[in-house]
Coordinates of C-alpha atoms and ligand atoms in Angstrom, one line a residue:
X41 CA 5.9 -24.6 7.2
X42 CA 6.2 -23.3 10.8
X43 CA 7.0 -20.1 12.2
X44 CA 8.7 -21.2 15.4
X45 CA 11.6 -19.6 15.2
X46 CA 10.0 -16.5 15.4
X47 CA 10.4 -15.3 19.3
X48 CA 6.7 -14.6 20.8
X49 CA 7.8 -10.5 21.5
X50 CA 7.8 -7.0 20.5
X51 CA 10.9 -5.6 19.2
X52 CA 11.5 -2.6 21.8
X53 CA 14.7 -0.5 22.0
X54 CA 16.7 -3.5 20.1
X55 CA 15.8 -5.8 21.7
X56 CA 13.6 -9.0 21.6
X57 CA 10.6 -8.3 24.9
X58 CA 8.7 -11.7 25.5
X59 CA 4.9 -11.3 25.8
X60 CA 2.9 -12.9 27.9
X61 CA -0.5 -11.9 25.9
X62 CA -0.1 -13.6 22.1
X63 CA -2.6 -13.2 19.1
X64 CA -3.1 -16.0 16.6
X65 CA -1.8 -15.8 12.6
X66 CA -4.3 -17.3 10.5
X67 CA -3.6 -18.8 6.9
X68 CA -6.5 -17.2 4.8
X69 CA -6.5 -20.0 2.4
X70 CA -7.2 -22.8 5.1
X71 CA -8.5 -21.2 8.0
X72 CA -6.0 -22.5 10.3
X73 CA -3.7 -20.8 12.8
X74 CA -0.3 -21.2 11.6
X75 CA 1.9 -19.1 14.5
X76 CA 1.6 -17.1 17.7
X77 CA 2.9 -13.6 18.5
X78 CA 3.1 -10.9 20.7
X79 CA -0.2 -8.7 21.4
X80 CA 0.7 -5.5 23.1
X81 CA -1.2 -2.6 24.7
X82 CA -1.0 0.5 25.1
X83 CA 2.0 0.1 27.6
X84 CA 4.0 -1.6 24.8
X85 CA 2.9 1.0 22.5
X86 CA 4.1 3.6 24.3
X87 CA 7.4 2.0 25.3
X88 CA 8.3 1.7 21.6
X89 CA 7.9 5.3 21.1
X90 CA 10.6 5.3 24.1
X91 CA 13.1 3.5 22.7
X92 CA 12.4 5.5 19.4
X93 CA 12.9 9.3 21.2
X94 CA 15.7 8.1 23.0
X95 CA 17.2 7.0 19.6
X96 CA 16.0 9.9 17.7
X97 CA 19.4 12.4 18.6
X98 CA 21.9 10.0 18.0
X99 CA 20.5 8.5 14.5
X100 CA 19.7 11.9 13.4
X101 CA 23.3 12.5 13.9
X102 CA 24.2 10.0 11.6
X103 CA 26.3 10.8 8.2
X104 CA 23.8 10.0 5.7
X105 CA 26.0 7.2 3.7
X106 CA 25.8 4.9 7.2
X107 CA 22.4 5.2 6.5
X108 CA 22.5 4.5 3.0
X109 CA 24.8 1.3 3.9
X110 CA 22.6 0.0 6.5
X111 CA 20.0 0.5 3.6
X112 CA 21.7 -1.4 1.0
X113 CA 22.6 -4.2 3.2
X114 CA 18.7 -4.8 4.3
X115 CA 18.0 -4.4 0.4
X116 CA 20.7 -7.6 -0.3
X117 CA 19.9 -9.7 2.6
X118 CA 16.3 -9.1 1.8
X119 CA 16.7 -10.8 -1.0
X120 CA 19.3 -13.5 0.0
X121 CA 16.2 -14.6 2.4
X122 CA 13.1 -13.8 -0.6
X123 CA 11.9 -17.1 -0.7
X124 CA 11.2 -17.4 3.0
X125 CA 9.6 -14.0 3.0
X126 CA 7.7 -14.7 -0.2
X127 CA 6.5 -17.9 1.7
X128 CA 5.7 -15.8 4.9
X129 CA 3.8 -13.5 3.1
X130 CA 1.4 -16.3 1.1
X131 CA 1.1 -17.7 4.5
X132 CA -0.6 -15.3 6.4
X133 CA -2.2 -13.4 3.6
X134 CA -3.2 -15.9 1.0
X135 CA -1.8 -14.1 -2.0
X136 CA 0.0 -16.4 -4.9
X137 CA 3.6 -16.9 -4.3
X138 CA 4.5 -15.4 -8.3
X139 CA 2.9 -12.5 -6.3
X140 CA 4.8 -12.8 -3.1
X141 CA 8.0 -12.9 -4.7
X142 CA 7.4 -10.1 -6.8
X143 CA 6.4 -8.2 -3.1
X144 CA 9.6 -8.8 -1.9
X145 CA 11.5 -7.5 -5.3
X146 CA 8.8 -5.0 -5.3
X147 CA 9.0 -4.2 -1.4
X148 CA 13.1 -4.4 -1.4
X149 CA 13.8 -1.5 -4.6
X150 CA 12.7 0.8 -1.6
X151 CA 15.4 0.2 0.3
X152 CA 17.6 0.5 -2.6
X153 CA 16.0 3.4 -3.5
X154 CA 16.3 5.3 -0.5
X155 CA 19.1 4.4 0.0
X156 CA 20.4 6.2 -3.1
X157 CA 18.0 8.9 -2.1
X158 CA 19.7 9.5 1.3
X159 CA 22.8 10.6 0.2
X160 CA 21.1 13.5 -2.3
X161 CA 20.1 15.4 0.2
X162 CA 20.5 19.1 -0.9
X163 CA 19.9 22.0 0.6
X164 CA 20.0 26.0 -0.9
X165 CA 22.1 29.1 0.2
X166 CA 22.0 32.3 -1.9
X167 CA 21.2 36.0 -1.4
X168 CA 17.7 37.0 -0.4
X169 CA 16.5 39.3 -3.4
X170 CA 15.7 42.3 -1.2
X171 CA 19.4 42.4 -0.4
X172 CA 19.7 42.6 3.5
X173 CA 20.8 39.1 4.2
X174 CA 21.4 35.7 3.0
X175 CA 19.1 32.6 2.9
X176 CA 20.5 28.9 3.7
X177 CA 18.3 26.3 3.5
X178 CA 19.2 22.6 5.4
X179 CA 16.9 19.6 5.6
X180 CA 16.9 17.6 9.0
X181 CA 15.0 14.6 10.5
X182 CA 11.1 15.7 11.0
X183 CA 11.6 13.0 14.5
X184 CA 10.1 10.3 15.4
X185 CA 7.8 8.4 12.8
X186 CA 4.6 6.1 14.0
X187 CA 4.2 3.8 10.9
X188 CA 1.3 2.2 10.9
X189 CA 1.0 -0.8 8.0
X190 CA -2.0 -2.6 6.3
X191 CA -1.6 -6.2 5.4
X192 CA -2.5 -6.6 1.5
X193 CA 1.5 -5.5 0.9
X194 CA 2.3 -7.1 4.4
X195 CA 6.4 -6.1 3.1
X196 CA 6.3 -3.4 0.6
X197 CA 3.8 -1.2 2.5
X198 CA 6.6 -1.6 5.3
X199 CA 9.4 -0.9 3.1
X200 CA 7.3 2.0 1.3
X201 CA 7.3 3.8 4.6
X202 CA 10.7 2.7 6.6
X203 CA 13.2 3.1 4.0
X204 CA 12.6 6.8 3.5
X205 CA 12.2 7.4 7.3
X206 CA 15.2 6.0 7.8
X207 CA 16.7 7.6 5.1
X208 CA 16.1 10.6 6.4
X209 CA 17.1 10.2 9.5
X210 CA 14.1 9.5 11.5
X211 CA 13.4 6.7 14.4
X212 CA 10.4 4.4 14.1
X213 CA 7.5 2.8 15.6
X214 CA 5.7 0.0 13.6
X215 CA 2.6 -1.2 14.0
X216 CA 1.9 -3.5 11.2
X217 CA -1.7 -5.3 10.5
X218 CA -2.8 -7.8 12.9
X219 CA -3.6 -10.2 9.9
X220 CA 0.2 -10.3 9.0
X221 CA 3.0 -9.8 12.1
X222 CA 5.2 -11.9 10.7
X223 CA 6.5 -10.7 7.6
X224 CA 6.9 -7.4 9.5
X225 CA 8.8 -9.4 12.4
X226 CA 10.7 -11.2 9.9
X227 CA 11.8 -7.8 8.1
X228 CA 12.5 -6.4 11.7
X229 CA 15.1 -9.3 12.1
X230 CA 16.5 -8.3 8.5
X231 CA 17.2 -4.8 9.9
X232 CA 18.8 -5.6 12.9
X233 CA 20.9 -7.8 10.9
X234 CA 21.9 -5.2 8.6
X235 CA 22.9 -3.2 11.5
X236 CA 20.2 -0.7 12.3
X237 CA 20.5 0.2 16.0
X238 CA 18.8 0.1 18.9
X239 CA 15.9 2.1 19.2
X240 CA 16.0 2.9 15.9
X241 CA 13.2 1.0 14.4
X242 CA 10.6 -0.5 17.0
X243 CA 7.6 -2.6 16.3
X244 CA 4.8 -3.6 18.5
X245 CA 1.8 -6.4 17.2
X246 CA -1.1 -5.8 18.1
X247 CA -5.2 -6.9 18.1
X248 CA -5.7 -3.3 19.7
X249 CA -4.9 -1.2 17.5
X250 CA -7.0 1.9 18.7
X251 CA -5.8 1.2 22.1
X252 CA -2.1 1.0 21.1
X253 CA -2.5 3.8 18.9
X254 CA -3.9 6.3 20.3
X255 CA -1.3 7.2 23.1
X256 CA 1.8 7.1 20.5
X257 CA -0.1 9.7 18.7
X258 CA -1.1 11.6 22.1
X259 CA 2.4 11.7 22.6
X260 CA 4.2 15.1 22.0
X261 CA 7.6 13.1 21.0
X262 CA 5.8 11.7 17.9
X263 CA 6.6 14.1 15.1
X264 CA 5.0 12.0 12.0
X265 CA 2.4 9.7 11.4
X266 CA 2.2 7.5 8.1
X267 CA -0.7 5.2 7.1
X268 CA -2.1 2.9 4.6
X269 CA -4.9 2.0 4.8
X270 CA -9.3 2.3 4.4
X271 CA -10.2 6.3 4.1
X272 CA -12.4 5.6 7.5
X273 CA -10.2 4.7 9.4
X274 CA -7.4 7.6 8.1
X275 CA -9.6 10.3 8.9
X276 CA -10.3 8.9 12.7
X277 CA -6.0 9.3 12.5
X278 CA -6.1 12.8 11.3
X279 CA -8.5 13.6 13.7
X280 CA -5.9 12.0 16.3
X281 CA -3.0 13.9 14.8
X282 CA -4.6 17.3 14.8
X283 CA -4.0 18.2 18.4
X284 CA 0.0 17.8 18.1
X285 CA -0.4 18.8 14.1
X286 CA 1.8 16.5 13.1
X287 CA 3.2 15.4 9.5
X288 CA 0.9 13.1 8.1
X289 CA 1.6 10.8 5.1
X290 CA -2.2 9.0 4.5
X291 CA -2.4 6.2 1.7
X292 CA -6.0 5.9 1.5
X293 CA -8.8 4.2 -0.4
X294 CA -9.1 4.6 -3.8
X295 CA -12.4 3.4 -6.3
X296 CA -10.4 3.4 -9.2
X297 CA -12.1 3.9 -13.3
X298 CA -10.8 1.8 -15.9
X299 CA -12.0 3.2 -18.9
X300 CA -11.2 1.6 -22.6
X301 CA -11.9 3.8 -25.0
X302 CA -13.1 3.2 -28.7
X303 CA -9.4 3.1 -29.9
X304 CA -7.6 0.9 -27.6
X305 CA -6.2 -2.0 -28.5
X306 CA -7.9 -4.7 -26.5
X307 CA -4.7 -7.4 -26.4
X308 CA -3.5 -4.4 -23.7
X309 CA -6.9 -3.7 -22.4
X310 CA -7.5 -6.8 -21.8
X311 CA -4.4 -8.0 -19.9
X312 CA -4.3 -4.6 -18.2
X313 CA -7.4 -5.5 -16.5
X314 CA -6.9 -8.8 -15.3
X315 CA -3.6 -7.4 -13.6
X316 CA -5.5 -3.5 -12.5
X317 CA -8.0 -5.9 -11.1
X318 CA -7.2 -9.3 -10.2
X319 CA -3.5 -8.8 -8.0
X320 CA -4.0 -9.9 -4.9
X321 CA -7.7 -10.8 -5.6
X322 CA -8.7 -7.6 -6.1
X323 CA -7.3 -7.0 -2.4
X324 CA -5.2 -3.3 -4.0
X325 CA -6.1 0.1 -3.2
X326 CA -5.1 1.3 -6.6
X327 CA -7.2 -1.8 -8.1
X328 CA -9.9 -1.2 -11.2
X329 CA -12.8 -1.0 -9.6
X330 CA -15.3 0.9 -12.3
X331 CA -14.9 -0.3 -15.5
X332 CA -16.1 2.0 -18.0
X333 CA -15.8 0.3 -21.6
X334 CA -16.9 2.3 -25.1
X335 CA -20.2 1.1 -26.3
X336 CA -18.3 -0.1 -30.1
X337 CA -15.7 -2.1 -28.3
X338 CA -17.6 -3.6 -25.5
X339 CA -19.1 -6.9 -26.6
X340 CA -15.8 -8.0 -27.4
X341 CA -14.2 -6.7 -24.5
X342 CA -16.2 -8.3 -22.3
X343 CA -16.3 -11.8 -24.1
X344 CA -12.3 -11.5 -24.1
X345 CA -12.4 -10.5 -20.4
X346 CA -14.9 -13.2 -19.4
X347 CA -12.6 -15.4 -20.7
X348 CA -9.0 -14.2 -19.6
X349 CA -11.1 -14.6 -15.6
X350 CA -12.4 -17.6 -16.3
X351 CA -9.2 -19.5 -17.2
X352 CA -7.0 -18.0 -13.6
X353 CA -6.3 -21.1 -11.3
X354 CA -8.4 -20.1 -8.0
X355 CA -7.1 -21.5 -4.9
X356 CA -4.8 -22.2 -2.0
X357 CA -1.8 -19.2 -3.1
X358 CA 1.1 -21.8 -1.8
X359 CA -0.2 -24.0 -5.0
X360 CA 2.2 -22.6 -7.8
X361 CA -0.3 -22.8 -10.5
X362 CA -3.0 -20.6 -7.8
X363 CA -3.2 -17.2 -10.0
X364 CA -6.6 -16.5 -7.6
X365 CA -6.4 -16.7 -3.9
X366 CA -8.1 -16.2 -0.8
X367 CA -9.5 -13.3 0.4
X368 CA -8.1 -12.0 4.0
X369 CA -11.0 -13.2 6.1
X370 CA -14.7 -13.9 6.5
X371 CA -15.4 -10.4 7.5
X372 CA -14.3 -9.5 3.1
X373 CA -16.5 -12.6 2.1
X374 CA -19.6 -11.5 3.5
X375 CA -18.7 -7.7 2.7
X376 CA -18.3 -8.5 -0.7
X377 CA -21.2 -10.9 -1.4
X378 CA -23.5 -8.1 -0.1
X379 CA -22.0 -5.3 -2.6
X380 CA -22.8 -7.9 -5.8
X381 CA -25.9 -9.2 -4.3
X382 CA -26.8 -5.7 -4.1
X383 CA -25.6 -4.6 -7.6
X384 CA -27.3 -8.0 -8.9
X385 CA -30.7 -6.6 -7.2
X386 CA -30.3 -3.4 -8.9
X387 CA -30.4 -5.0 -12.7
X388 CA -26.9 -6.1 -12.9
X389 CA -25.8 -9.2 -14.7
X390 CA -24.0 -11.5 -13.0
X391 CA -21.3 -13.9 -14.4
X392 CA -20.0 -16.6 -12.3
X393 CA -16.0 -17.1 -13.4
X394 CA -13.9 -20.1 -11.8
X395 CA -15.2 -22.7 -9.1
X396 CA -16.9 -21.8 -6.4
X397 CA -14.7 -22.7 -3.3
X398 CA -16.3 -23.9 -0.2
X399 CA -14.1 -23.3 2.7
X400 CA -12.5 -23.5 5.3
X401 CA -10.4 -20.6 3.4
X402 CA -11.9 -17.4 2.5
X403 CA -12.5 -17.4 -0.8
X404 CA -14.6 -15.4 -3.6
X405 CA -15.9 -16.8 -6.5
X406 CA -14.4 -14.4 -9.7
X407 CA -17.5 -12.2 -10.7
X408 CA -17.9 -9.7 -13.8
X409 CA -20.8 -7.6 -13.2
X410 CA -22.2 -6.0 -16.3
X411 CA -24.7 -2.6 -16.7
X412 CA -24.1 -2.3 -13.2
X413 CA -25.8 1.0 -12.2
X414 CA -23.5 3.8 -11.3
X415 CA -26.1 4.3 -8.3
X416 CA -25.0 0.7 -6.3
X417 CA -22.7 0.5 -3.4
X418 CA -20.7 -1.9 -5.3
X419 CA -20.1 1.1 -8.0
X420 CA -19.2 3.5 -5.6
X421 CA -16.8 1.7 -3.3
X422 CA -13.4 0.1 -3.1
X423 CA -14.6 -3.7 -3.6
X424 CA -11.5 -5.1 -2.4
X425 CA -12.1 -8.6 -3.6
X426 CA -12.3 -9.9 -7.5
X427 CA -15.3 -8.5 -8.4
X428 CA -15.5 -6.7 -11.6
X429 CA -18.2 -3.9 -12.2
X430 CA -18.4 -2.3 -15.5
X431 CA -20.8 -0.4 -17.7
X432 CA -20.8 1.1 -21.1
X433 CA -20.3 4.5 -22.8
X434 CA -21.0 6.5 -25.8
X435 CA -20.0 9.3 -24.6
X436 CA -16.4 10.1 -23.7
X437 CA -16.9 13.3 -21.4
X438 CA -19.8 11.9 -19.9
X439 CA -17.3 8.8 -19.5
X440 CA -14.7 11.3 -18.0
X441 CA -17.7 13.1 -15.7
X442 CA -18.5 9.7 -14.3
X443 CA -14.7 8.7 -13.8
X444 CA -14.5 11.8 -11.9
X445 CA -17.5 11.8 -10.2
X446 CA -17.1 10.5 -6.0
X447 CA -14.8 11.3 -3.4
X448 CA -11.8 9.1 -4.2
X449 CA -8.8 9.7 -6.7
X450 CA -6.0 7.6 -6.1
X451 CA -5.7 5.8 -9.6
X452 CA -7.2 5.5 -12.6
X453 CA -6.3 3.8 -15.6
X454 CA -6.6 4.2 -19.6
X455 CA -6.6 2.4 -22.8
X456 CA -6.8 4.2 -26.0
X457 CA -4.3 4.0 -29.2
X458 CA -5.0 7.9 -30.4
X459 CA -2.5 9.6 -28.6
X460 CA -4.2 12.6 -28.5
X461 CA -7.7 11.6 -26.8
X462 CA -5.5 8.9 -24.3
X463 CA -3.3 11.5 -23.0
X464 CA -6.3 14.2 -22.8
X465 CA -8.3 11.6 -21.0
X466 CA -5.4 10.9 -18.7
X467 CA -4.5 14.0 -17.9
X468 CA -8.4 15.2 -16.6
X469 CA -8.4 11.7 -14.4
X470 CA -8.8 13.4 -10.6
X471 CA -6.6 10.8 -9.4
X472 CA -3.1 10.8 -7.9
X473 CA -1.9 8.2 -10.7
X474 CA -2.7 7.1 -14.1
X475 CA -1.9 3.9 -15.6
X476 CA -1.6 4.5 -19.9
X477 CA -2.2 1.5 -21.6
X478 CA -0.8 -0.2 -18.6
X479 CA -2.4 -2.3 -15.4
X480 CA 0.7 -1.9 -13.3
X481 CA 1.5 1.9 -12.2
X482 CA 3.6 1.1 -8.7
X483 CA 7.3 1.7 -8.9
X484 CA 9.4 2.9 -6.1
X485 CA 11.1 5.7 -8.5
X486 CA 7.2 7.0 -9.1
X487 CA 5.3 9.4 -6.4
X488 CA 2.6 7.0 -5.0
X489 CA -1.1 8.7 -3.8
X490 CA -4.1 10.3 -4.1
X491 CA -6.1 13.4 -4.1
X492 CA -9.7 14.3 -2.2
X493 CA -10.2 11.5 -0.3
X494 CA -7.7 9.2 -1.4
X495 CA -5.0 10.6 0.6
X496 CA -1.9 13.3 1.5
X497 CA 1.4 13.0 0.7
X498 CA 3.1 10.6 -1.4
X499 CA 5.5 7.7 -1.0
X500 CA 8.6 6.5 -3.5
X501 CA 9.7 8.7 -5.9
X502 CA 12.0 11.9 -5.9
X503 CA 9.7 13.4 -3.0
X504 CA 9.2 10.9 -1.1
X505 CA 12.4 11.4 1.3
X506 CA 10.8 15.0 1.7
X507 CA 7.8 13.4 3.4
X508 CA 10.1 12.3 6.3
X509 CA 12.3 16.3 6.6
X510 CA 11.5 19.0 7.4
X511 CA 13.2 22.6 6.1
X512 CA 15.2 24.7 8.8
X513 CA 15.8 28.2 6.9
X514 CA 18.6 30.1 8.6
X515 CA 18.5 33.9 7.7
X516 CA 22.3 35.2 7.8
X517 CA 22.7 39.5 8.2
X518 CA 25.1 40.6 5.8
Ligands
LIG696 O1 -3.1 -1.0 -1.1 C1 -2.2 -0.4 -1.5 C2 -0.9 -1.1 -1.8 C3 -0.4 -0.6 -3.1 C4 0.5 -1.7 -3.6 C5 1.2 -1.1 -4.8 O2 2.2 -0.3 -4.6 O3 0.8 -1.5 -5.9

């Protein structure tokens, strides 16, 4: 597979700007470049934010159903081109093409969904209670929107945060990762196709992201700033954003618990974890990362789980029967090979699942840590890789303390089959989302995000239009 037919440029004000600086794409699964785009500065940065103002008045003007049509016709030729995209995405982030495809189903509901979600728009008019006037309420376009993408989801992260934007009424700068341009270019192409106009939605690749990003959020035009991605690097944003206090939307990292608790049923536990913790090799923000299993359950828990690891095809994700792939780079290798060495230092067992993949790819070995201490780096922080940690309980509050316990709280996930105790435990989880007897919580029709440090905002769901309007109340003397 090439990528040649990909123009080496930034998409700028509709239209296609060769570059004469280019980045490398890498294939995480072999090491080897596979295409060449575009790397901007801070010049290209700031002329997409250009072409986005100058757009802003005219799309904002917009009757909602044009948007909503534009929408729906990304959403179907989306998916008349899903196995190319689905192959562009394995490529240049390693994940198994079953996953890829279900991205791009995943990634194009979105656009479906906001599209639907553009023509609800409501507003309010009634009679203040105090008498002495009336109160209309309209929503309009909060302006420009700098949308800046990580490359785990290198499509649906993209389509989390354009779909509603443009729903809404709002023009775009992209930035997506620099691991994975080219599922972003090649979604750009889709909504030029479907009729999006100039201006509208803008996307510069970059290596430089500080140095791109930084003016673009300088800039007074900007109005909104969206971003998934680590909790470091969103609260370097929010420091950016605070001088022009602009909206923020801020997918961040999460450390998620997985706690089975004495009454689960450990069919569901059991595949729950392998999917909470093993999509995209572990690579997930809302993957399990602390597994917390009752003391009465865990033996067999663990046996069941050692073996559902131990039997997933690692490898090369454009092999079909690849379940495991790569990890993004050699940076993640070495970053997670220190957080297990140092869990294993610190009394944890270590089982070795799978082979043990030499390069040139980057690739982790499937690990199950058990008694890992709730002290260890690798307990407190997003492992990003497929690395299970887990630990026993006796206890269920003290369970639910150490669930709790930390600065993250995007999801959080529980097996149980008394009703009562599940829901209870659920409902106490300081996260933004709880799976129930399930591994799989995203759906576009769902609020996605986090509380403390996990994030602000949400994306998908019946709010998540709202993220991209703001209220204009109108007070009317009777
Ligand atoms: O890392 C965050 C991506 C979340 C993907 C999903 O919606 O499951």
């Amino acid at each position: 597979m090439t990528h040649t037919d990909l123009p080496v440029a930034q998409f700028l004000g509709g239209r296609w700007v060769a570059s004469a600086a280019t980045m490398p794409v890498v294939d995480p699964a072999t090491g080897a470049q596979i295409a060449t785009v575009a790397d901007g500065d801070e010049v290209t940065g700031l002329a997409a934010l250009d072409a986005a103002a100058a757009a802003q008045h005219d799309w904002a003007a917009t009757d909602a159903r044009h948007r909503s049509d534009i929408l729906l016709r990304a959403f179907d030729l989306l998916h008349a081109d899903a196995e190319r995209i689905a192959r562009t995405i394995t490529f240049e982030m390693g994940k198994p093409l079953a996953e890829a495809r279900a991205e791009v189903s995943y990634g194009a509901e979105f656009l479906r969904w906001f599209a639907e979600e553009a023509t609800r728009a409501s507003g309010a008019y009634f009679r203040a209670p105090a008498g002495g006037r009336r109160i209309a309420v309209r929503t309009q376009p909060v302006g420009p929107v700098f949308a800046i993408t990580p490359w785990n989801f290198p499509l649906a992260m993209v389509t989390r945060k354009i779909a509603p934007a443009l729903a809404a009424g709002c023009t775009v700068v992209l930035k997506p990762a620099p691991q994975t341009p080219l599922t972003a270019l090649e979604f750009v192409r889709i909504l030029e196709a479907a009729g999006v106009p100039p201006g509208v939605v803008n996307c510069v690749t970059t290596s430089r992201a500080p140095q791109v990003s930084a003016p673009i959020i300088a800039d007074r035009r900007l109005r909104k700033l969206t971003f998934t991605g680590s909790t470091a690097v969103g609260r370097a944003l929010l420091a950016q954003a605070a001088p022009g206090v602009l909206r923020v939307s801020m997918e961040l990292g999460g450390n998620a618990p997985f706690v089975v608790l004495e009454s689960a049923d450990l069919d569901k536990a059991v595949e729950g974890a392998v999917l909470a913790k093993l999509r995209n090799a572990g690579q997930t923000c809302v993957a399990a990362d602390r597994f917390l299993v009752h003391a009465a359950r865990a033996a067999e828990f663990t046996e069941r789980f050692l073996t559902a690891v131990a039997a997933l095809p690692v490898g090369d994700g454009k092999d079909e029967t690849t379940r495991i792939g790569p990890v993004i780079d050699d940076t993640a290798v070495r970053r997670i090979s220190a957080l297990v060495d140092d869990a294993v230092d610190q009394g944890a067992q270590r089982h070795l699942l799978g082979p043990d993949i030499d390069g040139p790819g980057h690739f982790v070995r499937p690990t199950v840590l058990t008694d890992v201490d709730a002290r260890t780096r690798l307990w407190n922080s997003e492992t990003f890789g497929p690395v299970t940690a887990l630990r026993t309980f006796t206890d269920p509050a003290a369970a639910l303390r150490l669930a709790n316990a930390g600065y993250s709280g995007l999801a959080g996930y529980v097996f149980g089959e008394n009703l009562g105790e599940t829901m209870e435990f659920a409902e106490n989880l300081e996260t933004g989302m709880v799976g129930v007897n399930t591994g799989i919580i995203s759906d576009p029709a769902a609020p996605f995000g986090g509380v403390k440090s996990s994030g602000l905002g949400r994306e998908g769901g019946s709010t998540g239009l709202a993220e991209y309007q703001e209220q204009q109340y109108l007070a009317i003397a009777r």
